[in-house]
Short mmCIF file of C-alpha atoms (C1' of nucleotides) in Angstrom, two decimals:
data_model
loop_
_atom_site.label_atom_id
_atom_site.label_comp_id
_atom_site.label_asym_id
_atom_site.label_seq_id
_atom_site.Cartn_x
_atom_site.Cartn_y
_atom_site.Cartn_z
CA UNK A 17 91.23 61.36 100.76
CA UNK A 18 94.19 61.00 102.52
CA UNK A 19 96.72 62.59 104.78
CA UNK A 20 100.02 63.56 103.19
CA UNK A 21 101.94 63.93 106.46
CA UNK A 22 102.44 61.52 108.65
CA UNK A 23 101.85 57.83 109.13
CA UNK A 24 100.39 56.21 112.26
CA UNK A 25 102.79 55.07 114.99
CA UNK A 26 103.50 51.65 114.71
CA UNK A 27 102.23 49.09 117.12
CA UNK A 28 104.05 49.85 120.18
CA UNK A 29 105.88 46.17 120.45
CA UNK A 30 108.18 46.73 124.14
CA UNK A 31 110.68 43.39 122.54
CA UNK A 32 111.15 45.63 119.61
CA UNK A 33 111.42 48.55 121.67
CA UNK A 34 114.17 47.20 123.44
CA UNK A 35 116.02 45.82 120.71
CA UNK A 36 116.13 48.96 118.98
CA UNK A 37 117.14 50.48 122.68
CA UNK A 38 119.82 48.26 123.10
CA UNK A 39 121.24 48.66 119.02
CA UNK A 40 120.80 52.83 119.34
CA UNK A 41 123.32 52.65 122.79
CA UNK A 42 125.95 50.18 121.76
CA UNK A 43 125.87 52.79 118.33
CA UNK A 44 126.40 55.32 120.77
CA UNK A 45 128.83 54.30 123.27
CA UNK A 46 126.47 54.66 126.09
CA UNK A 47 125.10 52.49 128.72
CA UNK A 48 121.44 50.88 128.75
CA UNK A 49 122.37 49.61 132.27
CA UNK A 50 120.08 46.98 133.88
CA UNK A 51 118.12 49.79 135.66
CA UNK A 52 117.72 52.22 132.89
CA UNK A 53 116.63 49.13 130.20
CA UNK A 54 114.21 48.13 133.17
CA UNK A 55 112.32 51.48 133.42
CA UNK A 56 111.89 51.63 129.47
CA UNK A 57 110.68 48.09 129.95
CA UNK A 58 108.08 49.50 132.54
CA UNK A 59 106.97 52.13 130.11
CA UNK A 60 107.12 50.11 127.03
CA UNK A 61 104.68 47.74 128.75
CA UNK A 62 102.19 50.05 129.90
CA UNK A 63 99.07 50.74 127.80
CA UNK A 64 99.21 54.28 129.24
CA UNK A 65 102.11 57.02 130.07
CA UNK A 66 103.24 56.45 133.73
CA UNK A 67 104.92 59.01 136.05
CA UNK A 68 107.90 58.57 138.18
CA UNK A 69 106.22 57.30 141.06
CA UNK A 70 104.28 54.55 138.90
CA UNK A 71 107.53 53.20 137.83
CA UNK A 72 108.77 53.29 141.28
CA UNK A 73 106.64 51.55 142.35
CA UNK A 74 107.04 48.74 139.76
CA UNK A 75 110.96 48.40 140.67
CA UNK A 76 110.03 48.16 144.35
CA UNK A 77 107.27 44.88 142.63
CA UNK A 78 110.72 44.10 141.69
CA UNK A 79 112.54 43.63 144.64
CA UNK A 80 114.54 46.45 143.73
CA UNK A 81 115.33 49.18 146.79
CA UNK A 82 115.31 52.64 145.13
CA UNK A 83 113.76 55.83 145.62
CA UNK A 84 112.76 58.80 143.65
CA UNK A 85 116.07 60.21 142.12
CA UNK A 86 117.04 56.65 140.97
CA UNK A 87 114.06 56.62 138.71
CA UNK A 88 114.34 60.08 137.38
CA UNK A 89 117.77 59.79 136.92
CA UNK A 90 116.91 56.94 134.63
CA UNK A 91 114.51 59.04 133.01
CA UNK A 92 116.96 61.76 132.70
CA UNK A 93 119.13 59.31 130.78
CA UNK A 94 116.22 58.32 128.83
CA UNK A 95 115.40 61.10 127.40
CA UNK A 96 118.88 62.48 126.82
CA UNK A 97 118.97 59.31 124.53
CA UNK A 98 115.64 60.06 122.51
CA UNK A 99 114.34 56.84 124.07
CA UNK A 100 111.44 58.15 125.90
CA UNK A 101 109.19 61.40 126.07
CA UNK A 102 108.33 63.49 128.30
CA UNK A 103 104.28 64.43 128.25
CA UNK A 104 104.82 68.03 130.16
CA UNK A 105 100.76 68.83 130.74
CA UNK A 106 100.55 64.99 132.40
CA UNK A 107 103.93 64.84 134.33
CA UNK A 108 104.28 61.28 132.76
CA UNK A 109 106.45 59.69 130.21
CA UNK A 110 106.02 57.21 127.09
CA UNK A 111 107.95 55.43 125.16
CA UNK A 112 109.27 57.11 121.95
CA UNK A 113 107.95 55.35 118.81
CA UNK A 114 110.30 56.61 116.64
CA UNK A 115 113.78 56.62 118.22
CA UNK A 116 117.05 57.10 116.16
CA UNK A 117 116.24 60.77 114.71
CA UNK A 118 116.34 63.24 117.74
CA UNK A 119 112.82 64.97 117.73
CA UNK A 120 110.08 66.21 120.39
CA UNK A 121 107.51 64.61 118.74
CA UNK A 122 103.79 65.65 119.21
CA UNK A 123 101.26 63.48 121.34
CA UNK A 124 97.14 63.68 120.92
CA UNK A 125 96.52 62.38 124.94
CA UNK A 126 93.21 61.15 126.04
CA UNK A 127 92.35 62.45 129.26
CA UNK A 128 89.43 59.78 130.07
CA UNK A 129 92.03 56.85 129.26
CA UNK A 130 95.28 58.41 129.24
CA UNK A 131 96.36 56.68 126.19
CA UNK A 132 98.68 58.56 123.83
CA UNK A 133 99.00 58.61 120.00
CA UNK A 134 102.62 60.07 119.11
CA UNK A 135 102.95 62.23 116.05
CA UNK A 136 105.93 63.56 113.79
CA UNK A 137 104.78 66.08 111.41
CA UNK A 138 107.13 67.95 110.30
CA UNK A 139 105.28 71.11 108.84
CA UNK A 140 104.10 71.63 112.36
CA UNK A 141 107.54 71.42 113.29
CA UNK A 142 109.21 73.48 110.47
CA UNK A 143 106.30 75.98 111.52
CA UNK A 144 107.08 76.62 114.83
CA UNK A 145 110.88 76.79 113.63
CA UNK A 146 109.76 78.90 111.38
CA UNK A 147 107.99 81.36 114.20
CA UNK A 148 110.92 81.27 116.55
CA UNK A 149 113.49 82.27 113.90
CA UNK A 150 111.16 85.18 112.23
CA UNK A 151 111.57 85.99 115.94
CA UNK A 152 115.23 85.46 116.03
CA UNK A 153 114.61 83.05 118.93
CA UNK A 154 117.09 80.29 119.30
CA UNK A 155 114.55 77.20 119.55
CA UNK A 156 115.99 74.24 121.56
CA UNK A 157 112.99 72.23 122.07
CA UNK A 158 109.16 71.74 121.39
CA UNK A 159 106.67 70.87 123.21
CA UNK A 160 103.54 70.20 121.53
CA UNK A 161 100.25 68.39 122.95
CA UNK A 162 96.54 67.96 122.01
CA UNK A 163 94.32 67.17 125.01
CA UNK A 164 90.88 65.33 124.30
CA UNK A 165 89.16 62.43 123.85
CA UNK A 166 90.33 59.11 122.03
CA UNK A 167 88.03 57.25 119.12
CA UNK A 168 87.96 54.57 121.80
CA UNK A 169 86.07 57.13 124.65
CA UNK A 170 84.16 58.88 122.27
CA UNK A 171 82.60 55.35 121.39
CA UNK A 172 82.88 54.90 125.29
CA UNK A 173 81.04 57.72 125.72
CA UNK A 174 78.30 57.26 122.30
CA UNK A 175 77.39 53.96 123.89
CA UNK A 176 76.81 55.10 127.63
CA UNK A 177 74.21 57.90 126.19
CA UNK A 178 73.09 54.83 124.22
CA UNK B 27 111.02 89.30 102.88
CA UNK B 28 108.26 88.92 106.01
CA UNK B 29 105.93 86.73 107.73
CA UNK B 30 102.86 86.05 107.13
CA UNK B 31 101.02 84.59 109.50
CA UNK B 32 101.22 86.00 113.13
CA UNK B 33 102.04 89.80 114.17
CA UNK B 34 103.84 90.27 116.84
CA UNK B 35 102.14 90.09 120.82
CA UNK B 36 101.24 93.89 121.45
CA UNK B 37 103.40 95.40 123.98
CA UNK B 38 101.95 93.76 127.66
CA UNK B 39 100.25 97.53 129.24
CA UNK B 40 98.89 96.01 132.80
CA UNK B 41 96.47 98.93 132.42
CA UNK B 42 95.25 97.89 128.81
CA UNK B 43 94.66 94.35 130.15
CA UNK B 44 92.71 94.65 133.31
CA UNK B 45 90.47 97.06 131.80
CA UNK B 46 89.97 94.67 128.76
CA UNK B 47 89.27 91.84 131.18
CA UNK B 48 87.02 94.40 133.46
CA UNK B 49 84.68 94.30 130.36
CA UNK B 50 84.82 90.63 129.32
CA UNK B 51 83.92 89.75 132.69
CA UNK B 52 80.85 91.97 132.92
CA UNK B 53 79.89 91.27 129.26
CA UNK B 54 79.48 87.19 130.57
CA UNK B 55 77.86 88.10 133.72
CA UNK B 56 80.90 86.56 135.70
CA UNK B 57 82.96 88.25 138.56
CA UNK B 58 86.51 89.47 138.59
CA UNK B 59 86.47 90.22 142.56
CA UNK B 60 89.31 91.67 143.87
CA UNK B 61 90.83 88.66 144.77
CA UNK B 62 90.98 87.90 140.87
CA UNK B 63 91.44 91.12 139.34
CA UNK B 64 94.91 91.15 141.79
CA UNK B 65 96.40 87.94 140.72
CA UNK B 66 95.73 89.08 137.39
CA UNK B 67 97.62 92.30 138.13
CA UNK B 68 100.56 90.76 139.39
CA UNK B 69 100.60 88.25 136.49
CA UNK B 70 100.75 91.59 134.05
CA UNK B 71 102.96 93.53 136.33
CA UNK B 72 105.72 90.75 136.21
CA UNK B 73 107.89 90.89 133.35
CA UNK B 74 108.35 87.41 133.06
CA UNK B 75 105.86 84.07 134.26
CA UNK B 76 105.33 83.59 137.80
CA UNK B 77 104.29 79.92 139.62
CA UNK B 78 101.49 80.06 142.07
CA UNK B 79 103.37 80.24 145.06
CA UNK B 80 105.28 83.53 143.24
CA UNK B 81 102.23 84.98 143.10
CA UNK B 82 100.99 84.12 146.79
CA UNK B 83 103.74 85.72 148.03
CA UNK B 84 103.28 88.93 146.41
CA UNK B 85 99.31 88.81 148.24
CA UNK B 86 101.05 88.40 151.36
CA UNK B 87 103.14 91.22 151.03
CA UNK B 88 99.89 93.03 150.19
CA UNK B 89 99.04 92.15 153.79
CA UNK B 90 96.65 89.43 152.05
CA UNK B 91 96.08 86.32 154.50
CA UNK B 92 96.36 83.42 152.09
CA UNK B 93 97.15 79.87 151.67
CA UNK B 94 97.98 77.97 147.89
CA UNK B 95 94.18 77.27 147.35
CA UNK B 96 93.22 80.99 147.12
CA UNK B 97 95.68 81.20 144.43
CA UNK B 98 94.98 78.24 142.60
CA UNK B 99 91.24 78.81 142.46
CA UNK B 100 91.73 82.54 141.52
CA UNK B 101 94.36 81.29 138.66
CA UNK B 102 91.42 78.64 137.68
CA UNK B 103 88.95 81.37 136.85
CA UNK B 104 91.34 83.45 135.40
CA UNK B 105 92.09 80.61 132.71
CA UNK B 106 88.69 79.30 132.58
CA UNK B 107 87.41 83.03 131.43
CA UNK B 108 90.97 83.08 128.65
CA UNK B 109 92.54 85.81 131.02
CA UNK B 110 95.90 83.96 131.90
CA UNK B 111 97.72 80.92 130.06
CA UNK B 112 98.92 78.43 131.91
CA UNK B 113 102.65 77.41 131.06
CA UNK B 114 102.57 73.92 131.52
CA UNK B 115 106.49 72.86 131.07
CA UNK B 116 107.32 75.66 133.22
CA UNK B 117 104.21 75.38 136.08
CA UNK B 118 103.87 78.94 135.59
CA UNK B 119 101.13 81.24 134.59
CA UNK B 120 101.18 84.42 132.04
CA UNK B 121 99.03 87.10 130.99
CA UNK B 122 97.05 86.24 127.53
CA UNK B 123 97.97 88.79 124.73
CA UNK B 124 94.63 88.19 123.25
CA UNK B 125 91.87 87.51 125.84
CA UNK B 126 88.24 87.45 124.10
CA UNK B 127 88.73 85.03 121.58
CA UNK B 128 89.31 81.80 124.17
CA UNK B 129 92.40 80.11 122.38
CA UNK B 130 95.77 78.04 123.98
CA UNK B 131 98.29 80.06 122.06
CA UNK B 132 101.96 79.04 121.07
CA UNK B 133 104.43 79.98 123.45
CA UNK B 134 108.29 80.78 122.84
CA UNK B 135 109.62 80.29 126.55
CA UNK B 136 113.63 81.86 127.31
CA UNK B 137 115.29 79.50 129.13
CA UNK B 138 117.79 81.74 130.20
CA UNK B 139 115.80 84.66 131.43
CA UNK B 140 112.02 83.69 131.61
CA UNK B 141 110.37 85.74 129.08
CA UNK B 142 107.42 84.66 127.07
CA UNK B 143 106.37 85.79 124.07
CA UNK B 144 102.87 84.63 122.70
CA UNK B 145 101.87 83.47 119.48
CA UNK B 146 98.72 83.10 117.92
CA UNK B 147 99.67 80.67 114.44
CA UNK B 148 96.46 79.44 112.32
CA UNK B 149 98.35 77.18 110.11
CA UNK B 150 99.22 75.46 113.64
CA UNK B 151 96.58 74.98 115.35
CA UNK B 152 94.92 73.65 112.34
CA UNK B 153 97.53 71.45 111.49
CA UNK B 154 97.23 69.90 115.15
CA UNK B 155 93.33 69.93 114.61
CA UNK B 156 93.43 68.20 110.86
CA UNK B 157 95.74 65.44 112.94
CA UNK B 158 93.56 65.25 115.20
CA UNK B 159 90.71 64.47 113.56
CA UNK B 160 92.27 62.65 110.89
CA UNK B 161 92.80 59.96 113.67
CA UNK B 162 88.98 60.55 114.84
CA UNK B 163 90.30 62.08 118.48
CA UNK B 164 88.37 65.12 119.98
CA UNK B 165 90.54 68.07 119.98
CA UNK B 166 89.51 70.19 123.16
CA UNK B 167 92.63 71.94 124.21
CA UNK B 168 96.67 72.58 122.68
CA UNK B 169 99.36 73.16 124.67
CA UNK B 170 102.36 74.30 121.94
CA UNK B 171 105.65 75.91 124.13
CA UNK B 172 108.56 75.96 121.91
CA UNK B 173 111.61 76.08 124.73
CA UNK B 174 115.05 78.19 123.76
CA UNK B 175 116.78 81.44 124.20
CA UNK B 176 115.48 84.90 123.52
CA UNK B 177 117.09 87.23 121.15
CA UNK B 178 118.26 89.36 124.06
CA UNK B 179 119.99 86.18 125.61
CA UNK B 180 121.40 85.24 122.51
CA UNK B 181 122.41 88.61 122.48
CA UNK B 182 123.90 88.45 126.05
CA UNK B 183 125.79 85.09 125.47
CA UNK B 184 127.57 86.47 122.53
CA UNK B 185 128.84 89.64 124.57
CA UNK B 186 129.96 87.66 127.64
CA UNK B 187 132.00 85.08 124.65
CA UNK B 188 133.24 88.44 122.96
"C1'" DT C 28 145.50 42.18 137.89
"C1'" DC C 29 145.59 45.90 140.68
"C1'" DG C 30 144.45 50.57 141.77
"C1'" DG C 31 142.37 54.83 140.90
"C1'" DA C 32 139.16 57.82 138.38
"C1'" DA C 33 134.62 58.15 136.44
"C1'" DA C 34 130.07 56.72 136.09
"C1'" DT C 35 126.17 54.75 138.16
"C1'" DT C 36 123.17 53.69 141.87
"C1'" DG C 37 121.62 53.99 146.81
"C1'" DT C 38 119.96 56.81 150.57
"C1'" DT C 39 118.17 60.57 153.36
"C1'" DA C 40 116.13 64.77 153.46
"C1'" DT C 41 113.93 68.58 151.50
"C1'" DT C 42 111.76 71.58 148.10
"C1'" DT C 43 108.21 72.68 144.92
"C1'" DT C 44 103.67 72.18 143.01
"C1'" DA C 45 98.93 71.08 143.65
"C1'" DT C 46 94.61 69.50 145.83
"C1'" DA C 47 91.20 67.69 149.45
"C1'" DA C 48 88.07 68.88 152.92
"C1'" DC C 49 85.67 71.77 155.61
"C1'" DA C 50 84.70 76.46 157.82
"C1'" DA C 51 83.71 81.28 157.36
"C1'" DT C 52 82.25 84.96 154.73
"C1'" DT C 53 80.11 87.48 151.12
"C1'" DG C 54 76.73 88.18 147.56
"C1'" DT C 55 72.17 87.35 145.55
"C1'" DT C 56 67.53 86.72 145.44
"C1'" DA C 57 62.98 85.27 146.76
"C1'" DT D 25 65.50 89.16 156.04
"C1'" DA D 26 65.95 84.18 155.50
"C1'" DA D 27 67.91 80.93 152.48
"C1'" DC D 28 70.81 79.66 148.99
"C1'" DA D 29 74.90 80.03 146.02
"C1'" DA D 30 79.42 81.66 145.22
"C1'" DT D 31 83.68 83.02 146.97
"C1'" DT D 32 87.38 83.04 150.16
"C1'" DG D 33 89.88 81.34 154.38
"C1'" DT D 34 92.17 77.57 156.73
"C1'" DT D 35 94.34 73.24 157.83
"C1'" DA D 36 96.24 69.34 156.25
"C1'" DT D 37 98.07 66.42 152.89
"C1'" DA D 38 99.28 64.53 148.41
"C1'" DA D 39 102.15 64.44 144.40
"C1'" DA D 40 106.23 65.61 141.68
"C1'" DA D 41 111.00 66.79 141.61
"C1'" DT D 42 115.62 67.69 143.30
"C1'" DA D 43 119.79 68.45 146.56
"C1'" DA D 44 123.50 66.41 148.80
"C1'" DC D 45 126.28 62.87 149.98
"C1'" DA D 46 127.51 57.73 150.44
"C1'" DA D 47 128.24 53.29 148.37
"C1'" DT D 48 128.98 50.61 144.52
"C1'" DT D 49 130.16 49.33 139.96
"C1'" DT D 50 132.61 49.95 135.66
"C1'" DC D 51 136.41 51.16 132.98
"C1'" DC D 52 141.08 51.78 131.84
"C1'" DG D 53 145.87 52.24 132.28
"C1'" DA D 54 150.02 51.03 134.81
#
DNA sequence: TCGGAAATTGTTATTTTATAACAATTGTTA
DNA sequence: TAACAATTGTTATAAAATAACAATTTCCGA
């Protein structure tokens, strides 16, 4: 047996990442300044999600002066440009695995590791479209996150009891 | 034609709900002290979310001495026991529609005016459960807020353009 | 290529949300 | 009623986000 829905997110690869970045913004007529391509850098190379601060603090590794409303206004941009998400229950962001096609996208976070698996399936989508319109609520956005426990902790975990 | 899944959140009656969570409470042998059964009451008496410090002003004006942690820990039981639902995208807290059953619920959040309506879909919380475990990750919580404007908004927009 | 408007970034200060740590009080039970 | 647990009060601080304005860079037309 097999799923029907969605595949799994591709290897998270920051050159790639980038690439595609930098392709998506010249498309668009937009600007991947030096800061803005820096901070998806940050996030791209980070096992986990990080929060403003986190990438702050990376910048400031950098040499770079700055303080908080440069990096959320790169954020801002960021996500305006489908480039990154926004992980609302963890105040942190991630890279967006499948940039290009506007979406929310729906993330199964670990909360002993933090890491985060990015989904795209559409029923669950079309559902909640589905809800809001039998509703005759205009739906602008979705947010939509599983909290738990990874395959990696639960082996983590399996092997301390062990 | 009609939906099928989810009825529509029973008209919030403050009354209706603290009696309701009066008896869960003393069915699990746990304590809604005043302290709790209050916050709850000014969750169910507001007609839209409220954020903790919302809701610590209200005490005060009840003559309440307080500071953020008596809130906090009050709106911690009061989601621990499935009382309240915490809005994540929004830091706000809401009233659950159906306390008893412990659930996350699906939230359709106005950006315009606040209001919340609650949803209880099946088909998507076992979608985000089959994807879940699909990629062997331990489901423990949801957090599903679909973000928009209200038919009354909608409503309201289309009068002021008129 | 020069100058001015728009966009981007820097900077300072503040607001909003949440928690840590410990003291005081209340409730429960032996 | 003493002792213990649970709840609430209090002070202080941490963490996340934004407001407001200044400086800089980029872009584009004259």
């Amino acid at each position: 047996m097999f799923s029907l829905d969605t595949a799994a997110s591709p290897p998270p690869d920051p050159r790639q990442a980038l690439a595609r970045a930098d392709a998506l913004c010249q498309e668009r007529g937009v600007r991947l300044t030096e800061l803005r391509r820096r901070v998806l850098e940050i996030l791209w190379n980070s096992p986990t999600p990080l929060g403003a601060y986190a990438i702050l603090d990376v910048l400031r590794e950098d040499g770079r002066t700055g303080a908080p409303p440069t990096v959320y206004r790169a954020l801002e941009f960021l996500l305006e440009q489908g480039l990154i998400h926004r992980l609302t229950s963890q105040s942190m962001f991630t890279g967006c695995r499948q940039p290009g096609s506007r979406h929310d996208g729906q993330f199964l976070i670990c909360q002993d590791c933090g890491q985060v698996d990015e989904l795209n399936n559409p029923a669950i989508e079309e559902l909640l479209r589905a809800e809001a319109a039998a509703r005759e609520f205009e739906a602008l956005a979705q947010r939509v996150e599983v909290l738990g426990r990874c395959p990696d902790c639960r082996r983590g975990a399996i092997d301390h009891a062990a």
